[in-house]
Amino acid sequence: IEEKNDAELLLLLEEVHPADIAEIITELDLDEATYIIKLLNSEKTAEALMELEEGVRERILDNLSSKEIAEELEEMDTDDAADIIAELSEERQQSVIAEIQDEEHADNIVELLRFDEDSAGGLMAKELVKVNENWSVTGCMAEMRAQAENVTRVHSIYVVDDKNKLKGRLSLKDLITAPSKANISDVYIPKVDYVNVHTPGDEVARIMQKYDLEAIPVVDEMGRLVGRITVDDIIDFIKDEADRDYQMAAGISEDVEADDSILKHTRARLPWLILALLGGFISVTVLGTFEGAMEQYGALFFFVPLIAAMAGNVGVQSSAIVLQGLANNTLRGSLMNRLVKEVGLSLLNGVVLAVMLTLGGTYLLGFDLIYGVTVGISLISVIVIASLIGTFVPIILDKQGIDPAMATGPFITTSNDIFGILIYFSIAKAILGF
Amino acid sequence: IEEKNDAELLLLLEEVHPADIAEIITELDLDEATYIIKLLNSEKTAEALMELEEGVRERILDNLSSKEIAEELEEMDTDDAADIIAELSEERQQSVIAEIQDEEHADNIVELLRFDEDSAGGLMAKELVKVNENWSVTGCMAEMRAQAENVTRVHSIYVVDDKNKLKGRLSLKDLITAPSKANISDVYIPKVDYVNVHTPGDEVARIMQKYDLEAIPVVDEMGRLVGRITVDDIIDFIKDEADRDYQMAAGISEDVEADDSILKHTRARLPWLILALLGGFISVTVLGTFEGAMEQYGALFFFVPLIAAMAGNVGVQSSAIVLQGLANNTLRGSLMNRLVKEVGLSLLNGVVLAVMLTLGGTYLLGFDLIYGVTVGISLISVIVIASLIGTFVPIILDKQGIDPAMATGPFITTSNDIFGILIYFSIAKAILGF
């Protein structure tokens, strides 16, 4: 089928949903994919392009002329078009925008490109249905119908004044049941949730989730209605955020997928590994200072990876809980309460594990009891300190305005390794005396 | 205000959104919260209850009688009511259900309780608007209006046959513009996405995201329409899943929040720490077998935490990428390709890090060059092996039908610690000969 039969292929794909076409395209090689994209009508291709993964889309767009891309963009909502243009190189962006015939559409896209990708301004679309509060109900019906043609799904009708300031919203039901001579100002609902163009995306997501909204209007600094964000964009945002946090916790600093190039993976992973290596240098140095213990108490060194691993695991657990609490805004109560609780929790865990370690080390592995007791006591201290570091480093970073997600993963593990080893040998030195 | 003034408080809270009431309640102590819940009318309380966090809600429900809970449940959609009942103890469930006056509502809730929480059946609500294909357009309008009263938001009208089998959907626009004598069967759209009651929640989320759906109908084994899932429930599901995966990666096996009790935290965290401790016993034993090297090459032991940490970090990075690929269904290509790529990637990273380690170990930390070279070569091997373990353990688990998220965090870190140390000392032994 891939060879020539245009008509048959078109017929075959006519019934297929754009999201499925996107999946088919991903399976094809580049030439075939470009062929299909060019073959289909632009409305369908535009939607299919949107559904593609970034990497695949990039390669296909490279194969299209600026004019061809512009044609696809004209079929898209402004927010999707802006997202796609943002992926192109600077000069490509300009030539594509110049090729867009519909000047208003192009204007809107350029406006959206100015906003930070993760702010309400970057997430919103310009397409929406709005009416003026001074219009009559009848006059407004006709106007609305015209506007609705450009909007894929009408979630809400927004009411503005003469200066385009957001005043409220209108339910379709109220509009239909209102006497036709009434003015919009008599029937609209003056209470409406909205966000500012600069509201961060996660805040928008939180508001929409909290109030179960399907769309939210976006206003500029002067309260003028400039766009709206729909729930499907927010779902994508939440998913991307979760993926990003997950990767950050694993020590991956760029958004990568399994199928990205080796170079992109290296760029995302290597920096954290270098950080861990530098941390490793410190742990080597710390261990080196306790060289004197090697002759008499060499077995102490056998427990080093165990202590370091426990410190790392406890730190990651504590920081994960705190990070989620910060992200979901569920972290309440004073720092003092948290401190007491975290110490209590880690003492409880620490004592259980220390008893296991002491017994296991002495009777299972056959070390002298003094070793077992030493590592046991050290383990308790290490766990308490590690859980405090894991809990408070994110809280402090957050208070300083730094993304606390940075603090998890390699950073917490590495610093807890070092502190863990230092505490362990200090306690061993105090007990055994070397 | 908290003391007595019922009327004033009611007036004050009248305008407040239930989600905000939930936030206020969370800040109050238990008695005050219960007082507010009892004071407000049940429609508002029902919604506020839904918005509360599980822990807070649990404590408030404990303070209410079965009859009072039943009254709240009558105001809720079936899916929300079922979720709340599921949180109660077995006997409490029965007494609450017995108190629900509306028998149909109670029946529906009981039906929903039977499904797995994370399946489409557990996520769906019974409330929906459906019409029979044999009805006339006029007859159907009246029926629809009656049904719509029970449904918070009408997303779609579903069309069924006499046996309640799902046939398609109907757009409100088509219904309004259709000639009033037409039958539904003439105007409905026979193509509709749907899921089965047993479809897993993440699959439902994927379908709704892919096709940007705001609601999806759910059918039973015989194709009969039994419920629908709306996009706001799916957002909650996606968020919960992401939180769960994140916690799993950090070695937390139960869904806990920062404010949960110490005991609940211990139950969620301790099992993984015990696993890590047992892994630590193995690493102690492995190190013990290389005791002979201590006298002559004691400095080798200083590098143990560095090697272990690198192995752990690389393993976590690789497994995070694979897990996300598995979760988002973007993992394509053969296992052989993945193997070649992962080896290439880790060789590249490994060589860079090994050169840094050799140079740093020799010139910065002042060890003999032979140490630097030994740990450098070991590091490359350890990184390659660790990344292969991190990549393929999740893939293999997934093929076996085991949740691959289990494989990250403590599990990967612990096993990579052990393998890392074993490889390191084996290579050192081969090079230095002890």
Coordinates of N, CA, C and O in Angstrom, one line a residue, chain B residues 242-395:
Chain B
A242 N 0.8 9.0 39.6 CA 2.1 9.6 39.5 C 2.7 9.7 40.9 O 3.9 9.4 41.1
D243 N 1.9 10.1 41.9 CA 2.4 10.1 43.3 C 2.8 8.8 43.8 O 3.8 8.6 44.4
R244 N 2.0 7.8 43.4 CA 2.3 6.4 43.8 C 3.7 5.9 43.2 O 4.5 5.4 43.9
D245 N 3.8 6.2 41.9 CA 5.0 5.8 41.2 C 6.3 6.5 41.8 O 7.3 5.9 42.0
Y246 N 6.1 7.8 42.1 CA 7.1 8.5 42.7 C 7.5 8.0 44.1 O 8.7 7.8 44.4
Q247 N 6.5 7.6 44.9 CA 6.8 7.1 46.2 C 7.5 5.7 46.1 O 8.4 5.4 46.8
M248 N 7.0 4.9 45.1 CA 7.5 3.6 44.9 C 9.0 3.7 44.6 O 9.8 2.9 45.1
A249 N 9.3 4.7 43.7 CA 10.7 4.8 43.3 C 11.6 5.2 44.5 O 12.8 5.0 44.6
A250 N 11.0 5.9 45.5 CA 11.7 6.3 46.7 C 11.7 5.3 47.8 O 12.2 5.5 48.9
G251 N 11.1 4.1 47.5 CA 11.0 3.1 48.5 C 10.0 3.3 49.6 O 10.2 3.2 50.8
I252 N 8.8 3.7 49.2 CA 7.7 3.9 50.1 C 6.5 3.1 49.5 O 6.1 3.3 48.4
S253 N 6.1 2.1 50.2 CA 5.2 1.1 49.6 C 3.7 1.3 49.8 O 2.9 0.7 49.1
E254 N 3.4 2.3 50.7 CA 2.0 2.6 50.9 C 1.8 4.0 50.6 O 2.7 4.8 50.6
D255 N 0.5 4.4 50.3 CA 0.3 5.8 50.0 C 0.2 6.6 51.3 O -0.7 6.5 52.0
V256 N 1.3 7.3 51.6 CA 1.3 8.1 52.8 C 1.5 9.5 52.5 O 2.1 9.9 51.5
E257 N 1.1 10.4 53.4 CA 1.3 11.8 53.3 C 2.1 12.3 54.5 O 2.1 11.6 55.5
A258 N 2.6 13.5 54.3 CA 3.5 14.0 55.4 C 2.8 14.0 56.7 O 3.5 13.8 57.8
D259 N 1.5 14.2 56.7 CA 0.8 14.4 58.0 C 0.3 13.1 58.6 O -0.4 13.1 59.6
D260 N 0.5 12.0 57.9 CA 0.0 10.7 58.5 C 0.8 10.3 59.7 O 1.9 10.9 60.0
S261 N 0.3 9.3 60.4 CA 0.9 8.9 61.7 C 2.3 8.3 61.5 O 2.6 7.7 60.5
I262 N 3.1 8.3 62.6 CA 4.4 7.7 62.5 C 4.3 6.2 62.2 O 5.1 5.6 61.5
L263 N 3.2 5.6 62.8 CA 3.1 4.1 62.6 C 2.8 3.8 61.1 O 3.4 2.9 60.5
K264 N 2.0 4.7 60.4 CA 1.7 4.4 59.0 C 2.9 4.7 58.2 O 3.2 3.9 57.2
H265 N 3.7 5.7 58.6 CA 5.0 5.9 57.8 C 5.9 4.7 58.0 O 6.6 4.3 57.1
T266 N 6.0 4.2 59.2 CA 6.9 3.1 59.5 C 6.5 1.9 58.6 O 7.3 1.2 58.0
R267 N 5.2 1.6 58.6 CA 4.7 0.5 57.8 C 5.0 0.7 56.3 O 5.3 -0.3 55.6
A268 N 5.0 1.9 55.8 CA 5.3 2.1 54.4 C 6.8 2.1 54.1 O 7.2 1.7 53.0
R269 N 7.6 2.5 55.1 CA 9.0 2.7 54.8 C 9.9 1.5 55.2 O 10.9 1.2 54.6
L270 N 9.6 1.0 56.4 CA 10.5 0.0 57.0 C 10.8 -1.2 56.2 O 11.9 -1.7 56.1
P271 N 9.7 -1.8 55.5 CA 10.0 -3.0 54.7 C 11.1 -2.8 53.7 O 12.0 -3.7 53.5
W272 N 11.1 -1.6 53.0 CA 12.2 -1.4 52.1 C 13.5 -1.2 52.7 O 14.6 -1.6 52.2
L273 N 13.5 -0.6 53.9 CA 14.8 -0.4 54.6 C 15.4 -1.8 55.1 O 16.6 -2.0 55.0
I274 N 14.4 -2.7 55.5 CA 14.9 -4.0 55.9 C 15.5 -4.7 54.7 O 16.5 -5.4 54.8
L275 N 14.8 -4.6 53.5 CA 15.4 -5.2 52.3 C 16.8 -4.6 52.0 O 17.7 -5.4 51.7
A276 N 16.9 -3.3 52.2 CA 18.2 -2.7 51.9 C 19.3 -3.2 52.9 O 20.4 -3.4 52.6
L277 N 18.8 -3.4 54.2 CA 19.7 -3.9 55.2 C 20.2 -5.3 54.9 O 21.4 -5.6 55.0
L278 N 19.3 -6.2 54.4 CA 19.7 -7.5 54.0 C 20.7 -7.5 52.8 O 21.6 -8.2 52.8
G279 N 20.4 -6.6 51.9 CA 21.3 -6.3 50.8 C 22.7 -5.9 51.4 O 23.7 -6.4 50.9
G280 N 22.6 -5.1 52.4 CA 23.9 -4.6 53.0 C 24.7 -5.8 53.7 O 25.9 -5.8 53.5
F281 N 23.9 -6.7 54.3 CA 24.6 -7.9 54.8 C 25.4 -8.6 53.7 O 26.5 -9.1 53.9
I282 N 24.8 -8.7 52.5 CA 25.5 -9.4 51.4 C 26.8 -8.6 51.0 O 27.8 -9.1 50.8
S283 N 26.6 -7.2 51.0 CA 27.8 -6.5 50.6 C 28.9 -6.6 51.7 O 30.1 -6.6 51.3
V284 N 28.5 -6.7 52.9 CA 29.5 -6.9 54.0 C 30.3 -8.2 53.7 O 31.5 -8.3 53.8
T285 N 29.5 -9.3 53.4 CA 30.1 -10.6 53.2 C 31.0 -10.5 52.0 O 32.1 -11.1 52.0
V286 N 30.6 -9.9 50.9 CA 31.4 -9.8 49.7 C 32.7 -9.1 50.0 O 33.8 -9.6 49.7
L287 N 32.6 -8.0 50.7 CA 33.8 -7.2 51.1 C 34.7 -8.1 52.0 O 36.0 -8.1 51.8
G288 N 34.1 -8.9 52.9 CA 34.8 -9.7 53.8 C 35.7 -10.7 53.0 O 36.8 -11.0 53.5
T289 N 35.2 -11.2 51.9 CA 36.0 -12.2 51.1 C 37.3 -11.6 50.5 O 38.2 -12.3 50.1
F290 N 37.3 -10.3 50.4 CA 38.5 -9.6 49.9 C 39.4 -9.0 51.0 O 40.2 -8.2 50.7
E291 N 39.2 -9.6 52.2 CA 39.9 -9.1 53.3 C 41.4 -9.1 53.1 O 42.2 -8.3 53.5
G292 N 41.8 -10.1 52.3 CA 43.2 -10.4 52.1 C 43.9 -9.2 51.4 O 45.1 -9.0 51.5
A293 N 43.1 -8.4 50.7 CA 43.7 -7.2 50.0 C 44.0 -6.1 50.9 O 44.8 -5.2 50.6
M294 N 43.5 -6.1 52.2 CA 43.5 -5.0 53.0 C 44.9 -4.6 53.4 O 45.3 -3.4 53.4
E295 N 45.8 -5.6 53.7 CA 47.1 -5.3 54.2 C 47.9 -4.5 53.1 O 48.5 -3.5 53.4
Q296 N 47.9 -5.1 51.9 CA 48.7 -4.5 50.9 C 48.1 -3.3 50.1 O 48.7 -2.3 49.8
Y297 N 46.7 -3.5 49.9 CA 46.1 -2.5 49.0 C 44.8 -1.9 49.8 O 43.8 -1.8 49.2
G298 N 45.1 -1.5 51.0 CA 44.0 -1.0 51.8 C 43.2 0.1 51.2 O 42.0 0.3 51.4
A299 N 43.9 0.9 50.4 CA 43.3 2.1 49.8 C 42.1 1.7 48.9 O 41.2 2.6 48.7
L300 N 42.1 0.5 48.4 CA 41.0 0.1 47.5 C 39.7 0.2 48.3 O 38.7 0.6 47.7
F301 N 39.7 0.0 49.6 CA 38.5 0.1 50.3 C 37.9 1.5 50.4 O 36.7 1.7 50.6
F302 N 38.8 2.5 50.3 CA 38.3 3.8 50.4 C 37.4 4.2 49.2 O 36.6 5.1 49.3
F303 N 37.6 3.5 48.1 CA 36.8 3.8 46.9 C 35.4 3.0 46.8 O 34.7 3.2 45.9
V304 N 35.2 2.2 47.8 CA 34.0 1.3 47.8 C 32.7 2.2 47.8 O 31.9 2.0 46.9
P305 N 32.5 3.2 48.7 CA 31.3 3.9 48.6 C 31.1 4.7 47.3 O 30.0 4.8 46.7
L306 N 32.2 5.2 46.7 CA 32.2 5.8 45.4 C 31.6 4.9 44.3 O 30.7 5.2 43.6
I307 N 32.2 3.7 44.2 CA 31.8 2.7 43.2 C 30.3 2.4 43.4 O 29.5 2.4 42.5
A308 N 30.0 2.1 44.7 CA 28.6 1.7 45.0 C 27.6 2.8 44.6 O 26.6 2.5 44.0
A309 N 28.0 4.0 45.0 CA 27.1 5.2 44.7 C 26.9 5.3 43.2 O 25.8 5.6 42.7
M310 N 28.0 5.2 42.4 CA 27.9 5.4 41.0 C 27.0 4.3 40.4 O 26.1 4.5 39.5
A311 N 27.2 3.0 40.9 CA 26.4 1.9 40.4 C 24.9 2.2 40.7 O 24.0 2.0 39.8
G312 N 24.6 2.7 41.9 CA 23.2 3.0 42.3 C 22.6 4.0 41.4 O 21.5 3.9 40.9
N313 N 23.4 5.1 41.2 CA 22.8 6.3 40.5 C 22.6 5.9 39.0 O 21.5 6.2 38.5
V314 N 23.5 5.2 38.4 CA 23.3 4.8 37.0 C 22.1 3.9 36.9 O 21.3 4.0 36.0
G315 N 22.0 2.9 37.8 CA 20.9 2.0 37.7 C 19.5 2.7 37.9 O 18.6 2.4 37.1
V316 N 19.5 3.7 38.8 CA 18.2 4.4 39.0 C 17.9 5.2 37.7 O 16.7 5.3 37.3
Q317 N 18.9 5.9 37.1 CA 18.6 6.7 35.9 C 18.1 5.8 34.8 O 17.0 6.1 34.2
S318 N 18.7 4.6 34.6 CA 18.3 3.8 33.5 C 16.9 3.2 33.7 O 16.1 3.2 32.8
S319 N 16.6 2.8 35.0 CA 15.3 2.2 35.2 C 14.2 3.3 35.1 O 13.1 3.0 34.7
A320 N 14.5 4.5 35.5 CA 13.5 5.6 35.5 C 13.1 5.8 34.0 O 11.9 5.9 33.7
I321 N 14.1 5.8 33.1 CA 13.7 6.0 31.7 C 12.9 4.9 31.2 O 11.9 5.1 30.5
V322 N 13.3 3.6 31.5 CA 12.5 2.5 31.0 C 11.1 2.5 31.6 O 10.1 2.2 30.9
L323 N 11.0 2.8 32.9 CA 9.7 2.7 33.5 C 8.8 3.7 32.9 O 7.6 3.4 32.7
Q324 N 9.3 4.9 32.6 CA 8.4 5.9 32.0 C 8.0 5.5 30.6 O 6.9 5.7 30.1
G325 N 9.0 4.9 29.9 CA 8.7 4.4 28.6 C 7.6 3.3 28.6 O 6.6 3.3 27.8
L326 N 7.7 2.4 29.6 CA 6.6 1.4 29.8 C 5.3 2.0 30.1 O 4.3 1.7 29.5
A327 N 5.3 3.0 31.0 CA 4.1 3.6 31.5 C 3.4 4.4 30.4 O 2.2 4.3 30.2
N328 N 4.2 5.1 29.5 CA 3.6 5.9 28.5 C 3.5 5.2 27.2 O 3.1 5.7 26.1
N329 N 3.8 3.9 27.2 CA 3.7 3.1 26.0 C 4.6 3.6 24.8 O 4.2 3.6 23.7
T330 N 5.7 4.2 25.1 CA 6.6 4.7 24.1 C 7.8 3.9 23.9 O 8.7 4.4 23.2
L331 N 7.8 2.7 24.5 CA 9.0 1.9 24.3 C 8.9 1.0 23.1 O 8.1 0.1 23.1
R332 N 9.6 1.4 22.1 CA 9.5 0.6 20.8 C 10.8 0.0 20.4 O 11.8 0.3 21.1
G333 N 10.8 -0.8 19.4 CA 12.1 -1.3 18.9 C 12.4 -2.6 19.6 O 11.9 -2.9 20.7
S334 N 13.4 -3.3 19.1 CA 13.7 -4.6 19.6 C 14.6 -4.5 20.9 O 15.2 -3.5 21.1
L335 N 14.6 -5.6 21.7 CA 15.4 -5.7 22.8 C 16.9 -5.5 22.5 O 17.7 -4.9 23.2
M336 N 17.3 -6.1 21.3 CA 18.7 -6.1 20.8 C 19.1 -4.6 20.6 O 20.2 -4.2 21.1
N337 N 18.3 -3.8 20.0 CA 18.6 -2.4 19.7 C 18.8 -1.7 21.1 O 19.7 -0.9 21.2
R338 N 17.9 -2.0 22.0 CA 18.0 -1.3 23.3 C 19.3 -1.7 24.0 O 19.9 -0.9 24.6
L339 N 19.7 -3.0 23.9 CA 20.9 -3.4 24.5 C 22.1 -2.7 23.9 O 22.9 -2.2 24.7
V340 N 22.2 -2.6 22.6 CA 23.3 -2.0 21.9 C 23.4 -0.5 22.4 O 24.4 0.0 22.7
K341 N 22.2 0.1 22.4 CA 22.1 1.6 22.7 C 22.6 1.8 24.2 O 23.3 2.7 24.5
E342 N 22.1 1.0 25.1 CA 22.4 1.1 26.5 C 23.8 0.9 26.8 O 24.5 1.6 27.5
V343 N 24.4 -0.1 26.1 CA 25.8 -0.3 26.2 C 26.6 0.8 25.7 O 27.6 1.3 26.4
G344 N 26.2 1.4 24.5 CA 26.9 2.5 24.0 C 26.9 3.7 24.9 O 27.9 4.4 25.2
L345 N 25.7 4.0 25.4 CA 25.5 5.1 26.3 C 26.3 5.0 27.5 O 27.0 6.0 28.0
S346 N 26.3 3.8 28.2 CA 27.0 3.7 29.4 C 28.5 3.6 29.2 O 29.2 4.1 30.1
L347 N 28.9 3.1 28.1 CA 30.4 3.2 27.8 C 30.8 4.6 27.6 O 31.9 5.0 28.2
L348 N 30.0 5.4 26.9 CA 30.4 6.8 26.8 C 30.5 7.5 28.1 O 31.5 8.1 28.5
N349 N 29.4 7.4 28.9 CA 29.4 8.0 30.2 C 30.5 7.4 31.1 O 31.2 8.2 31.8
G350 N 30.7 6.1 31.0 CA 31.7 5.4 31.9 C 33.1 5.9 31.6 O 33.8 6.1 32.5
V351 N 33.4 6.0 30.3 CA 34.8 6.4 29.9 C 35.1 7.9 30.4 O 36.1 8.1 31.1
V352 N 34.1 8.8 30.2 CA 34.3 10.1 30.7 C 34.5 10.1 32.2 O 35.5 10.8 32.7
L353 N 33.6 9.4 32.9 CA 33.7 9.4 34.4 C 35.0 8.7 34.9 O 35.7 9.1 35.8
A354 N 35.4 7.6 34.2 CA 36.6 6.9 34.6 C 37.8 7.7 34.4 O 38.7 7.7 35.3
V355 N 37.9 8.5 33.3 CA 39.1 9.4 33.1 C 39.2 10.4 34.3 O 40.2 10.6 34.8
M356 N 38.0 11.0 34.6 CA 37.9 11.9 35.7 C 38.4 11.3 37.0 O 39.1 11.9 37.8
L357 N 37.9 10.1 37.2 CA 38.2 9.4 38.4 C 39.7 9.0 38.5 O 40.4 9.2 39.5
T358 N 40.3 8.6 37.4 CA 41.7 8.2 37.4 C 42.6 9.4 37.6 O 43.5 9.4 38.5
L359 N 42.3 10.5 36.9 CA 43.0 11.7 37.1 C 42.9 12.3 38.5 O 43.8 12.7 39.2
G360 N 41.6 12.4 38.9 CA 41.3 12.9 40.2 C 41.9 12.1 41.3 O 42.5 12.6 42.3
G361 N 41.8 10.8 41.2 CA 42.3 9.9 42.2 C 43.9 10.0 42.3 O 44.4 10.0 43.4
T362 N 44.5 10.2 41.2 CA 46.0 10.2 41.2 C 46.5 11.6 41.6 O 47.4 11.7 42.4
Y363 N 46.0 12.6 40.9 CA 46.6 13.9 41.1 C 46.0 14.8 42.2 O 46.6 15.5 42.8
L364 N 44.6 14.6 42.3 CA 43.9 15.4 43.3 C 44.1 14.7 44.7 O 44.4 15.4 45.7
L365 N 43.8 13.4 44.8 CA 43.8 12.7 46.1 C 45.1 12.1 46.4 O 45.4 11.7 47.5
G366 N 46.0 12.0 45.4 CA 47.4 11.6 45.6 C 47.6 10.1 45.8 O 48.5 9.7 46.5
F367 N 46.7 9.3 45.2 CA 47.0 7.8 45.3 C 47.9 7.4 44.1 O 48.1 8.2 43.2
D368 N 48.5 6.2 44.3 CA 49.4 5.8 43.2 C 48.6 5.6 41.9 O 47.4 5.3 41.9
L369 N 49.3 5.8 40.8 CA 48.6 5.7 39.5 C 47.9 4.4 39.3 O 46.8 4.3 38.7
I370 N 48.5 3.3 39.8 CA 47.9 2.0 39.6 C 46.5 1.9 40.3 O 45.6 1.3 39.7
Y371 N 46.3 2.6 41.4 CA 45.0 2.7 42.0 C 44.0 3.4 41.1 O 42.9 2.9 40.9
G372 N 44.5 4.5 40.6 CA 43.6 5.3 39.8 C 43.2 4.5 38.6 O 42.0 4.5 38.2
V373 N 44.1 3.8 37.9 CA 43.8 3.0 36.7 C 42.8 1.9 37.1 O 41.8 1.7 36.4
T374 N 43.1 1.3 38.2 CA 42.3 0.1 38.6 C 40.8 0.6 38.9 O 39.9 0.0 38.4
V375 N 40.6 1.6 39.7 CA 39.3 2.1 40.0 C 38.6 2.6 38.7 O 37.4 2.5 38.5
G376 N 39.4 3.2 37.8 CA 38.8 3.8 36.6 C 38.3 2.7 35.7 O 37.1 2.7 35.3
I377 N 39.1 1.6 35.5 CA 38.6 0.5 34.7 C 37.4 -0.2 35.3 O 36.4 -0.5 34.7
S378 N 37.5 -0.3 36.7 CA 36.3 -0.9 37.4 C 35.1 -0.1 37.2 O 34.0 -0.6 36.9
L379 N 35.2 1.2 37.2 CA 34.1 2.1 37.1 C 33.4 1.9 35.8 O 32.1 1.8 35.7
I380 N 34.2 1.8 34.7 CA 33.5 1.6 33.4 C 32.7 0.3 33.4 O 31.5 0.3 33.0
S381 N 33.3 -0.8 33.9 CA 32.5 -2.0 33.9 C 31.3 -1.9 34.8 O 30.2 -2.4 34.4
V382 N 31.5 -1.3 36.0 CA 30.3 -1.2 36.9 C 29.2 -0.4 36.3 O 28.0 -0.8 36.4
I383 N 29.5 0.7 35.6 CA 28.5 1.5 35.0 C 27.8 0.7 33.9 O 26.5 0.8 33.8
V384 N 28.5 0.0 33.1 CA 27.8 -0.7 32.0 C 26.9 -1.8 32.6 O 25.7 -1.9 32.2
I385 N 27.4 -2.6 33.6 CA 26.5 -3.6 34.2 C 25.3 -3.0 34.9 O 24.2 -3.4 34.7
A386 N 25.6 -1.9 35.6 CA 24.5 -1.2 36.4 C 23.4 -0.7 35.4 O 22.2 -0.8 35.7
S387 N 23.8 -0.2 34.3 CA 22.8 0.4 33.4 C 22.0 -0.8 32.7 O 20.8 -0.6 32.5
L388 N 22.7 -1.9 32.5 CA 22.0 -3.0 31.9 C 21.0 -3.6 32.9 O 19.8 -3.9 32.6
I389 N 21.4 -3.7 34.2 CA 20.4 -4.2 35.2 C 19.3 -3.2 35.3 O 18.1 -3.6 35.3
G390 N 19.6 -1.9 35.4 CA 18.5 -0.9 35.5 C 17.6 -0.9 34.3 O 16.4 -0.7 34.4
T391 N 18.1 -1.3 33.1 CA 17.2 -1.3 31.9 C 16.4 -2.5 31.8 O 15.2 -2.5 31.5
F392 N 17.0 -3.7 32.1 CA 16.4 -4.9 31.7 C 15.5 -5.6 32.9 O 14.6 -6.3 32.6
V393 N 15.9 -5.3 34.1 CA 15.1 -5.8 35.2 C 13.6 -5.3 35.1 O 12.7 -6.1 35.1
P394 N 13.4 -4.0 34.9 CA 12.0 -3.6 34.7 C 11.3 -4.2 33.5 O 10.1 -4.6 33.5
I395 N 12.0 -4.3 32.3 CA 11.4 -4.9 31.1 C 11.0 -6.3 31.4 O 10.0 -6.8 31.0

